[in-house]
mmCIF file of C-alpha atoms and ligand atoms in Angstrom:
data_model
loop_
_atom_site.group_PDB
_atom_site.id
_atom_site.type_symbol
_atom_site.label_atom_id
_atom_site.label_comp_id
_atom_site.label_asym_id
_atom_site.label_seq_id
_atom_site.Cartn_x
_atom_site.Cartn_y
_atom_site.Cartn_z
ATOM 1 C CA MET A 1 0.187 0.123 -0.338
ATOM 2 C CA GLU A 2 1.405 3.491 -1.584
ATOM 3 C CA HIS A 3 1.102 6.147 1.600
ATOM 4 C CA ILE A 4 1.903 9.843 0.985
ATOM 5 C CA GLU A 5 1.215 12.459 3.936
ATOM 6 C CA ASN A 6 -2.437 11.801 4.576
ATOM 7 C CA VAL A 7 -3.634 10.353 1.317
ATOM 8 C CA THR A 8 -3.208 6.081 1.080
ATOM 9 C CA PHE A 9 -3.455 4.744 -2.274
ATOM 10 C CA PHE A 10 -5.144 0.512 -2.392
ATOM 11 C CA ASP A 11 -2.915 -1.753 -4.252
ATOM 12 C CA HIS A 12 -3.761 -5.205 -3.177
ATOM 13 C CA PRO A 13 -5.126 -7.451 -6.120
ATOM 14 C CA LEU A 14 -8.077 -8.147 -5.056
ATOM 15 C CA LEU A 15 -9.117 -4.452 -4.625
ATOM 16 C CA GLN A 16 -7.509 -4.530 -7.647
ATOM 17 C CA HIS A 17 -9.327 -6.895 -9.387
ATOM 18 C CA LYS A 18 -12.256 -5.844 -8.486
ATOM 19 C CA ILE A 19 -12.256 -2.185 -9.795
ATOM 20 C CA SER A 20 -11.337 -2.911 -12.762
ATOM 21 C CA MET A 21 -14.372 -5.802 -13.381
ATOM 22 C CA LEU A 22 -16.523 -2.266 -12.040
ATOM 23 C CA ARG A 23 -14.749 0.112 -14.542
ATOM 24 C CA ASP A 24 -16.665 -2.989 -17.294
ATOM 25 C CA GLU A 25 -19.514 -1.141 -19.106
ATOM 26 C CA GLN A 26 -21.221 -4.700 -19.202
ATOM 27 C CA THR A 27 -20.447 -4.472 -15.456
ATOM 28 C CA GLY A 28 -25.349 -4.686 -14.887
ATOM 29 C CA THR A 29 -26.473 -2.977 -11.470
ATOM 30 C CA ASN A 30 -26.391 -5.259 -9.236
ATOM 31 C CA GLU A 31 -23.165 -6.634 -9.684
ATOM 32 C CA PHE A 32 -21.402 -2.741 -9.804
ATOM 33 C CA ARG A 33 -23.907 -3.038 -6.221
ATOM 34 C CA LYS A 34 -22.155 -5.581 -4.637
ATOM 35 C CA LEU A 35 -18.795 -5.130 -6.057
ATOM 36 C CA VAL A 36 -18.903 -1.141 -4.781
ATOM 37 C CA GLU A 37 -20.146 -2.509 -1.714
ATOM 38 C CA GLU A 38 -17.515 -4.644 -1.326
ATOM 39 C CA ILE A 39 -14.838 -2.925 -2.610
ATOM 40 C CA ALA A 40 -16.018 -0.139 0.229
ATOM 41 C CA MET A 41 -15.863 -3.217 3.094
ATOM 42 C CA LEU A 42 -12.340 -4.018 1.776
ATOM 43 C CA MET A 43 -10.890 -0.135 2.135
ATOM 44 C CA GLY A 44 -12.746 -0.151 4.991
ATOM 45 C CA TYR A 45 -10.947 -2.404 7.007
ATOM 46 C CA GLU A 46 -7.691 -0.032 5.757
ATOM 47 C CA ALA A 47 -9.264 3.087 7.260
ATOM 48 C CA LEU A 48 -10.447 2.015 10.233
ATOM 49 C CA ARG A 49 -8.108 0.583 11.572
ATOM 50 C CA ASP A 50 -7.114 3.444 14.398
ATOM 51 C CA LEU A 51 -10.360 3.115 15.695
ATOM 52 C CA PRO A 52 -10.328 3.595 19.169
ATOM 53 C CA THR A 53 -11.387 0.478 21.098
ATOM 54 C CA GLU A 54 -12.072 -0.425 24.599
ATOM 55 C CA ASP A 55 -11.742 -2.581 26.655
ATOM 56 C CA VAL A 56 -14.453 -5.150 27.911
ATOM 57 C CA GLU A 57 -15.048 -7.919 30.604
ATOM 58 C CA ILE A 58 -15.622 -10.696 29.016
ATOM 59 C CA LYS A 59 -16.966 -14.643 30.277
ATOM 60 C CA THR A 60 -14.567 -16.938 28.572
ATOM 61 C CA PRO A 61 -15.553 -20.829 28.680
ATOM 62 C CA ILE A 62 -12.243 -20.747 31.090
ATOM 63 C CA GLU A 63 -12.734 -17.519 33.120
ATOM 64 C CA THR A 64 -12.748 -13.843 33.272
ATOM 65 C CA CYS A 65 -11.120 -11.212 31.168
ATOM 66 C CA MET A 66 -10.536 -7.810 29.855
ATOM 67 C CA THR A 67 -10.736 -7.524 26.248
ATOM 68 C CA PRO A 68 -11.225 -4.377 23.440
ATOM 69 C CA MET A 69 -13.750 -3.947 21.359
ATOM 70 C CA ILE A 70 -14.273 -1.183 19.130
ATOM 71 C CA ALA A 71 -16.564 1.813 20.919
ATOM 72 C CA GLY A 72 -18.549 1.746 17.290
ATOM 73 C CA LYS A 73 -21.114 4.771 18.240
ATOM 74 C CA LYS A 74 -18.317 6.943 18.127
ATOM 75 C CA LEU A 75 -17.951 6.227 13.730
ATOM 76 C CA ALA A 76 -20.213 8.265 11.994
ATOM 77 C CA ILE A 77 -20.527 7.429 8.153
ATOM 78 C CA VAL A 78 -21.252 9.668 5.855
ATOM 79 C CA PRO A 79 -22.068 8.731 2.210
ATOM 80 C CA ILE A 80 -22.492 11.872 -0.344
ATOM 81 C CA LEU A 81 -25.606 11.142 -2.550
ATOM 82 C CA ARG A 82 -26.408 9.828 -3.979
ATOM 83 C CA ALA A 83 -23.667 7.378 -5.058
ATOM 84 C CA GLY A 84 -22.314 7.369 -1.838
ATOM 85 C CA LEU A 85 -24.979 5.423 -0.862
ATOM 86 C CA GLY A 86 -23.613 1.963 -2.246
ATOM 87 C CA MET A 87 -20.670 1.773 0.030
ATOM 88 C CA VAL A 88 -22.614 2.486 3.352
ATOM 89 C CA ASN A 89 -23.247 -1.532 3.897
ATOM 90 C CA GLY A 90 -19.810 -2.516 3.320
ATOM 91 C CA ILE A 91 -18.996 0.024 6.065
ATOM 92 C CA LEU A 92 -21.288 -0.704 7.789
ATOM 93 C CA ALA A 93 -20.689 -4.837 7.835
ATOM 94 C CA LEU A 94 -17.564 -4.089 9.554
ATOM 95 C CA VAL A 95 -19.283 -1.651 12.124
ATOM 96 C CA PRO A 96 -22.660 -2.482 12.667
ATOM 97 C CA SER A 97 -23.559 0.336 15.297
ATOM 98 C CA ALA A 98 -22.546 2.991 13.095
ATOM 99 C CA LYS A 99 -24.286 6.277 12.660
ATOM 100 C CA VAL A 100 -24.829 7.548 9.363
ATOM 101 C CA GLY A 101 -25.367 10.917 8.367
ATOM 102 C CA HIS A 102 -26.287 12.378 4.399
ATOM 103 C CA ILE A 103 -25.062 15.197 1.970
ATOM 104 C CA GLY A 104 -26.784 15.692 -1.275
ATOM 105 C CA LEU A 105 -24.928 17.271 -3.303
ATOM 106 C CA TYR A 106 -25.112 17.364 -7.599
ATOM 107 C CA ARG A 107 -23.016 18.057 -10.112
ATOM 108 C CA ASP A 108 -24.039 21.129 -12.826
ATOM 109 C CA PRO A 109 -23.625 19.753 -15.995
ATOM 110 C CA GLU A 110 -22.281 22.469 -17.625
ATOM 111 C CA THR A 111 -20.450 24.588 -14.501
ATOM 112 C CA HIS A 112 -19.414 20.617 -12.743
ATOM 113 C CA GLU A 113 -19.342 23.004 -10.123
ATOM 114 C CA PRO A 114 -21.501 20.700 -6.704
ATOM 115 C CA HIS A 115 -25.032 22.410 -5.685
ATOM 116 C CA GLU A 116 -25.812 21.084 -1.859
ATOM 117 C CA TYR A 117 -29.778 20.230 -1.190
ATOM 118 C CA TYR A 118 -29.591 18.031 1.351
ATOM 119 C CA CYS A 119 -27.516 17.784 5.153
ATOM 120 C CA LYS A 120 -28.297 15.610 7.697
ATOM 121 C CA LEU A 121 -25.412 13.927 10.232
ATOM 122 C CA PRO A 122 -25.456 12.706 13.562
ATOM 123 C CA GLU A 123 -25.362 15.052 17.022
ATOM 124 C CA PRO A 124 -22.826 15.752 18.309
ATOM 125 C CA ILE A 125 -20.604 15.192 15.431
ATOM 126 C CA ASP A 126 -17.239 16.641 16.804
ATOM 127 C CA GLN A 127 -16.571 13.726 19.271
ATOM 128 C CA ARG A 128 -16.438 10.583 16.673
ATOM 129 C CA THR A 129 -14.967 9.634 13.558
ATOM 130 C CA ILE A 130 -16.323 10.604 10.495
ATOM 131 C CA VAL A 131 -16.107 7.940 7.737
ATOM 132 C CA VAL A 132 -17.225 10.732 4.361
ATOM 133 C CA VAL A 133 -17.860 7.443 1.534
ATOM 134 C CA ASP A 134 -18.277 8.583 -2.704
ATOM 135 C CA PRO A 135 -17.097 6.763 -5.379
ATOM 136 C CA MET A 136 -15.849 9.414 -7.072
ATOM 137 C CA LEU A 137 -13.150 11.792 -6.911
ATOM 138 C CA ALA A 138 -13.487 14.040 -10.113
ATOM 139 C CA THR A 139 -12.683 17.690 -10.251
ATOM 140 C CA GLY A 140 -12.471 17.649 -6.024
ATOM 141 C CA GLY A 141 -15.860 20.238 -5.977
ATOM 142 C CA SER A 142 -18.362 17.774 -4.550
ATOM 143 C CA GLY A 143 -15.870 16.443 -2.202
ATOM 144 C CA SER A 144 -14.269 19.929 -0.497
ATOM 145 C CA ASP A 145 -17.384 20.585 0.155
ATOM 146 C CA ALA A 146 -18.699 17.799 1.777
ATOM 147 C CA VAL A 147 -15.709 18.608 4.438
ATOM 148 C CA SER A 148 -16.485 22.019 4.462
ATOM 149 C CA MET A 149 -20.368 21.437 5.130
ATOM 150 C CA ILE A 150 -19.096 18.136 7.996
ATOM 151 C CA LYS A 151 -16.107 20.739 9.786
ATOM 152 C CA GLN A 152 -19.199 23.889 9.717
ATOM 153 C CA HIS A 153 -21.035 21.087 12.156
ATOM 154 C CA GLY A 154 -17.915 20.697 14.656
ATOM 155 C CA GLY A 155 -16.837 17.558 12.228
ATOM 156 C CA GLN A 156 -12.812 17.509 13.612
ATOM 157 C CA HIS A 157 -11.752 13.679 12.784
ATOM 158 C CA ILE A 158 -12.430 13.269 8.864
ATOM 159 C CA LYS A 159 -11.589 10.097 6.828
ATOM 160 C CA PHE A 160 -12.139 10.091 3.204
ATOM 161 C CA MET A 161 -12.458 7.156 0.659
ATOM 162 C CA SER A 162 -13.021 7.149 -3.103
ATOM 163 C CA ILE A 163 -12.819 4.125 -5.448
ATOM 164 C CA ILE A 164 -11.680 5.905 -8.033
ATOM 165 C CA ALA A 165 -9.665 9.642 -8.060
ATOM 166 C CA ALA A 166 -8.372 11.659 -10.883
ATOM 167 C CA PRO A 167 -5.159 13.983 -10.263
ATOM 168 C CA GLU A 168 -7.038 17.180 -10.447
ATOM 169 C CA GLY A 169 -9.606 15.759 -7.021
ATOM 170 C CA LEU A 170 -7.294 14.551 -4.922
ATOM 171 C CA GLN A 171 -4.948 17.262 -5.384
ATOM 172 C CA ARG A 172 -7.185 19.743 -4.602
ATOM 173 C CA LEU A 173 -9.606 17.614 -1.349
ATOM 174 C CA HIS A 174 -5.725 17.104 -0.330
ATOM 175 C CA ASN A 175 -5.230 21.713 -1.223
ATOM 176 C CA ASP A 176 -8.280 22.820 0.387
ATOM 177 C CA HIS A 177 -8.885 19.924 3.836
ATOM 178 C CA PRO A 178 -4.866 19.075 4.321
ATOM 179 C CA ASP A 179 -5.907 18.057 8.036
ATOM 180 C CA ILE A 180 -8.208 15.061 6.722
ATOM 181 C CA GLN A 181 -7.446 11.162 5.412
ATOM 182 C CA ILE A 182 -8.234 10.178 2.396
ATOM 183 C CA TYR A 183 -8.107 6.695 0.848
ATOM 184 C CA VAL A 184 -8.181 6.219 -2.622
ATOM 185 C CA GLY A 185 -8.532 2.752 -4.267
ATOM 186 C CA HIS A 186 -6.798 3.581 -7.751
ATOM 187 C CA LEU A 187 -5.912 6.661 -9.017
ATOM 188 C CA ASP A 188 -7.688 8.139 -12.742
ATOM 189 C CA ARG A 189 -5.313 9.225 -14.723
ATOM 190 C CA CYS A 190 -7.352 12.862 -16.036
ATOM 191 C CA LEU A 191 -10.977 14.515 -16.326
ATOM 192 C CA ASN A 192 -12.550 15.026 -19.881
ATOM 193 C CA ASP A 193 -13.716 17.919 -21.028
ATOM 194 C CA HIS A 194 -17.497 17.292 -19.287
ATOM 195 C CA ALA A 195 -14.836 16.661 -16.004
ATOM 196 C CA TYR A 196 -15.587 12.425 -15.680
ATOM 197 C CA ILE A 197 -12.485 9.821 -14.465
ATOM 198 C CA CYS A 198 -10.375 8.723 -17.582
ATOM 199 C CA PRO A 199 -10.478 5.918 -17.675
ATOM 200 C CA GLY A 200 -13.183 5.718 -15.022
ATOM 201 C CA LEU A 201 -16.267 3.580 -14.371
ATOM 202 C CA GLY A 202 -18.800 6.479 -16.341
ATOM 203 C CA ASP A 203 -20.982 7.669 -13.632
ATOM 204 C CA ALA A 204 -21.275 6.536 -10.819
ATOM 205 C CA GLY A 205 -24.989 7.279 -9.665
ATOM 206 C CA ASP A 206 -26.144 5.940 -13.096
ATOM 207 C CA ARG A 207 -24.449 2.557 -12.758
ATOM 208 C CA ILE A 208 -25.488 1.786 -9.095
ATOM 209 C CA PHE A 209 -29.127 3.276 -9.314
ATOM 210 C CA GLY A 210 -29.787 2.116 -13.321
ATOM 211 C CA THR A 211 -30.507 5.416 -13.957
ATOM 212 C CA LYS A 212 -29.494 7.142 -16.764
HETATM 213 C C1 PRP B 301 -20.707 12.139 -9.143
HETATM 214 C C2 PRP B 301 -20.421 11.585 -8.132
HETATM 215 C C3 PRP B 301 -19.424 12.501 -6.767
HETATM 216 C C4 PRP B 301 -19.089 13.950 -8.170
HETATM 217 C C5 PRP B 301 -17.546 13.591 -7.878
HETATM 218 O O1 PRP B 301 -21.962 12.501 -8.424
HETATM 219 O O2 PRP B 301 -20.665 10.522 -7.040
HETATM 220 O O3 PRP B 301 -20.156 12.565 -6.030
HETATM 221 O O4 PRP B 301 -20.068 13.197 -8.945
HETATM 222 O O5 PRP B 301 -17.572 14.807 -9.033
HETATM 223 P P1 PRP B 301 -16.155 16.308 -9.018
HETATM 224 O O6 PRP B 301 -15.619 15.546 -7.651
HETATM 225 O O7 PRP B 301 -16.002 16.801 -9.681
HETATM 226 O O8 PRP B 301 -17.314 16.804 -7.527
HETATM 227 P P2 PRP B 301 -23.194 13.267 -9.486
HETATM 228 O O9 PRP B 301 -23.838 15.087 -8.761
HETATM 229 O O10 PRP B 301 -23.040 12.898 -10.907
HETATM 230 O O11 PRP B 301 -24.729 13.104 -8.611
HETATM 231 P P3 PRP B 301 -25.595 11.626 -7.870
HETATM 232 O O12 PRP B 301 -24.169 11.094 -7.090
HETATM 233 O O13 PRP B 301 -26.829 11.613 -7.886
HETATM 234 O O14 PRP B 301 -25.136 10.622 -9.758
HETATM 235 N N1 URA B 302 -19.279 11.264 -11.161
HETATM 236 C C1 URA B 302 -18.727 10.604 -11.629
HETATM 237 O O1 URA B 302 -19.720 9.274 -11.369
HETATM 238 N N2 URA B 302 -17.960 9.879 -12.408
HETATM 239 C C2 URA B 302 -17.056 10.189 -13.209
HETATM 240 O O2 URA B 302 -16.225 10.056 -13.494
HETATM 241 C C3 URA B 302 -16.566 11.656 -11.940
HETATM 242 C C4 URA B 302 -17.678 12.229 -11.696
#
């Protein structure tokens, strides 16, 4: 796994294999959804390695001991609608007791600027580790705005997970929010004239929800 300051890139063959399957235009909605969920779980396993634990008393068949368990209520997952929703269950499979907030942003097709239409976050958010999920980090506008919104609500310990990133988007998110941890499944080549990631996988929201 490659790591530069506050940015982690994944090179695990299983993860890269699943990302390649996602890219395939022949991959249908059902399989696409399952893959997004599996990839989110594999990325989440690494991204959550610093989750706080607390020692609890457990009685084994042999004796009673103090042993660490995840302090699950300290985690909040925040998908950026719509496509981020596809990643939520993958993280919940790891931490079922996590709270889930939602941020609604859509990109203007002409300007590619994000527009906010929804924000509901678990309160209080300041004590929680917050994992923002969105499969695509293209210009970085949506990701950066989402993190700003969370910070405005008091969020402090923020991680951002994207399955595919363009260099432009990663740079923007990192520049705007150098304090957050960013996790990228694969760094792609560039953006095209419509601000789509190349080679990318197309429109993630449409592919997850079967819309066009
Ligand atoms: C997509 C994607 C990201 C955003 C990335 O969402 O899920 O949220 O674009 O682009 P950016 O980095 O240039 O901001 P979109 O706005 O298409 O909405 P949708 O998920 O509802 O389809
Ligand atoms: N949003 C997507 O869903 N895909 C892209 O390539 C860029 C933005």
